[in-house]
Amino acid sequence: MGPPHLQPLDAKETLFVEEYLKLLHPSRAAHAAGYGNDLRDQAYRWVEAGEGSDPEDRPHIGHAIQM
């Protein structure tokens, strides 16, 4: 599968990235992508995560945003 930061995005994660790039607000982007309240709070970590981050922080999302 490769390094966690290069893992492919699933459909919901792709929508989150698209919404984040429009809104520049992780929690609102997570809501627009259909994530529940429990994951919306974690969305800030997804944006900041990068190579070497805990896989729970979804570093592939942070990598996609930086591209």
JSON list of C-alpha atoms in Angstrom, two decimals:
[
{"chain": "A", "resi": 1, "resn": "MET", "atom": "CA", "xyz": [0.00, 0.00, 0.00]},
{"chain": "A", "resi": 2, "resn": "GLY", "atom": "CA", "xyz": [2.92, 2.37, 0.52]},
{"chain": "A", "resi": 3, "resn": "PRO", "atom": "CA", "xyz": [3.66, 5.05, 3.10]},
{"chain": "A", "resi": 4, "resn": "PRO", "atom": "CA", "xyz": [0.57, 6.32, 4.98]},
{"chain": "A", "resi": 5, "resn": "HIS", "atom": "CA", "xyz": [0.92, 9.83, 3.53]},
{"chain": "A", "resi": 6, "resn": "LEU", "atom": "CA", "xyz": [0.66, 8.38, 0.00]},
{"chain": "A", "resi": 7, "resn": "GLN", "atom": "CA", "xyz": [-2.39, 6.19, 0.65]},
{"chain": "A", "resi": 8, "resn": "PRO", "atom": "CA", "xyz": [-5.13, 6.92, -1.92]},
{"chain": "A", "resi": 9, "resn": "LEU", "atom": "CA", "xyz": [-8.11, 8.96, -0.79]},
{"chain": "A", "resi": 10, "resn": "ASP", "atom": "CA", "xyz": [-11.51, 7.32, -0.64]},
{"chain": "A", "resi": 11, "resn": "ALA", "atom": "CA", "xyz": [-14.56, 9.14, -2.04]},
{"chain": "A", "resi": 12, "resn": "LYS", "atom": "CA", "xyz": [-15.47, 10.85, 1.25]},
{"chain": "A", "resi": 13, "resn": "GLU", "atom": "CA", "xyz": [-11.88, 11.97, 1.86]},
{"chain": "A", "resi": 14, "resn": "THR", "atom": "CA", "xyz": [-11.71, 13.37, -1.68]},
{"chain": "A", "resi": 15, "resn": "LEU", "atom": "CA", "xyz": [-14.88, 15.36, -1.03]},
{"chain": "A", "resi": 16, "resn": "PHE", "atom": "CA", "xyz": [-13.40, 16.60, 2.26]},
{"chain": "A", "resi": 17, "resn": "VAL", "atom": "CA", "xyz": [-10.27, 17.86, 0.44]},
{"chain": "A", "resi": 18, "resn": "GLU", "atom": "CA", "xyz": [-12.38, 19.59, -2.22]},
{"chain": "A", "resi": 19, "resn": "GLU", "atom": "CA", "xyz": [-14.57, 21.26, 0.42]},
{"chain": "A", "resi": 20, "resn": "TYR", "atom": "CA", "xyz": [-11.58, 22.21, 2.56]},
{"chain": "A", "resi": 21, "resn": "LEU", "atom": "CA", "xyz": [-9.91, 23.94, -0.39]},
{"chain": "A", "resi": 22, "resn": "LYS", "atom": "CA", "xyz": [-13.10, 25.97, -0.93]},
{"chain": "A", "resi": 23, "resn": "LEU", "atom": "CA", "xyz": [-13.95, 26.71, 2.71]},
{"chain": "A", "resi": 24, "resn": "LEU", "atom": "CA", "xyz": [-10.52, 26.63, 4.39]},
{"chain": "A", "resi": 25, "resn": "HIS", "atom": "CA", "xyz": [-12.26, 25.40, 7.54]},
{"chain": "A", "resi": 26, "resn": "PRO", "atom": "CA", "xyz": [-11.68, 21.76, 8.52]},
{"chain": "A", "resi": 27, "resn": "SER", "atom": "CA", "xyz": [-14.81, 21.25, 10.61]},
{"chain": "A", "resi": 28, "resn": "ARG", "atom": "CA", "xyz": [-17.13, 22.78, 7.99]},
{"chain": "A", "resi": 29, "resn": "ALA", "atom": "CA", "xyz": [-15.44, 20.79, 5.23]},
{"chain": "A", "resi": 30, "resn": "ALA", "atom": "CA", "xyz": [-15.91, 17.58, 7.23]},
{"chain": "A", "resi": 31, "resn": "HIS", "atom": "CA", "xyz": [-19.59, 18.43, 7.71]},
{"chain": "A", "resi": 32, "resn": "ALA", "atom": "CA", "xyz": [-20.01, 19.13, 3.98]},
{"chain": "A", "resi": 33, "resn": "ALA", "atom": "CA", "xyz": [-18.32, 15.81, 3.18]},
{"chain": "A", "resi": 34, "resn": "GLY", "atom": "CA", "xyz": [-20.78, 13.97, 5.41]},
{"chain": "A", "resi": 35, "resn": "TYR", "atom": "CA", "xyz": [-18.62, 13.15, 8.42]},
{"chain": "A", "resi": 36, "resn": "GLY", "atom": "CA", "xyz": [-20.31, 12.89, 11.81]},
{"chain": "A", "resi": 37, "resn": "ASN", "atom": "CA", "xyz": [-19.63, 15.15, 14.78]},
{"chain": "A", "resi": 38, "resn": "ASP", "atom": "CA", "xyz": [-17.06, 12.77, 16.25]},
{"chain": "A", "resi": 39, "resn": "LEU", "atom": "CA", "xyz": [-14.84, 12.99, 13.15]},
{"chain": "A", "resi": 40, "resn": "ARG", "atom": "CA", "xyz": [-15.42, 16.69, 12.50]},
{"chain": "A", "resi": 41, "resn": "ASP", "atom": "CA", "xyz": [-13.38, 17.46, 15.61]},
{"chain": "A", "resi": 42, "resn": "GLN", "atom": "CA", "xyz": [-10.51, 15.38, 14.20]},
{"chain": "A", "resi": 43, "resn": "ALA", "atom": "CA", "xyz": [-10.55, 17.16, 10.82]},
{"chain": "A", "resi": 44, "resn": "TYR", "atom": "CA", "xyz": [-8.12, 19.80, 12.10]},
{"chain": "A", "resi": 45, "resn": "ARG", "atom": "CA", "xyz": [-5.54, 17.04, 12.61]},
{"chain": "A", "resi": 46, "resn": "TRP", "atom": "CA", "xyz": [-6.10, 15.73, 9.07]},
{"chain": "A", "resi": 47, "resn": "VAL", "atom": "CA", "xyz": [-5.21, 19.11, 7.59]},
{"chain": "A", "resi": 48, "resn": "GLU", "atom": "CA", "xyz": [-2.02, 19.42, 9.64]},
{"chain": "A", "resi": 49, "resn": "ALA", "atom": "CA", "xyz": [-0.87, 15.80, 9.31]},
{"chain": "A", "resi": 50, "resn": "GLY", "atom": "CA", "xyz": [2.04, 15.00, 7.08]},
{"chain": "A", "resi": 51, "resn": "GLU", "atom": "CA", "xyz": [4.71, 12.41, 6.51]},
{"chain": "A", "resi": 52, "resn": "GLY", "atom": "CA", "xyz": [5.60, 10.65, 9.73]},
{"chain": "A", "resi": 53, "resn": "SER", "atom": "CA", "xyz": [2.25, 11.44, 11.35]},
{"chain": "A", "resi": 54, "resn": "ASP", "atom": "CA", "xyz": [0.17, 8.86, 13.14]},
{"chain": "A", "resi": 55, "resn": "PRO", "atom": "CA", "xyz": [-2.00, 6.99, 10.60]},
{"chain": "A", "resi": 56, "resn": "GLU", "atom": "CA", "xyz": [-5.03, 7.90, 12.73]},
{"chain": "A", "resi": 57, "resn": "ASP", "atom": "CA", "xyz": [-4.38, 11.53, 11.69]},
{"chain": "A", "resi": 58, "resn": "ARG", "atom": "CA", "xyz": [-4.88, 10.49, 8.05]},
{"chain": "A", "resi": 59, "resn": "PRO", "atom": "CA", "xyz": [-1.64, 12.00, 6.71]},
{"chain": "A", "resi": 60, "resn": "HIS", "atom": "CA", "xyz": [-2.69, 11.18, 3.15]},
{"chain": "A", "resi": 61, "resn": "ILE", "atom": "CA", "xyz": [-5.38, 13.87, 3.47]},
{"chain": "A", "resi": 62, "resn": "GLY", "atom": "CA", "xyz": [-2.86, 16.50, 4.56]},
{"chain": "A", "resi": 63, "resn": "HIS", "atom": "CA", "xyz": [-0.60, 15.43, 1.69]},
{"chain": "A", "resi": 64, "resn": "ALA", "atom": "CA", "xyz": [-3.46, 15.78, -0.82]},
{"chain": "A", "resi": 65, "resn": "ILE", "atom": "CA", "xyz": [-4.24, 19.29, 0.46]},
{"chain": "A", "resi": 66, "resn": "GLN", "atom": "CA", "xyz": [-0.61, 20.35, 0.07]},
{"chain": "A", "resi": 67, "resn": "MET", "atom": "CA", "xyz": [-0.47, 19.13, -3.54]}
]
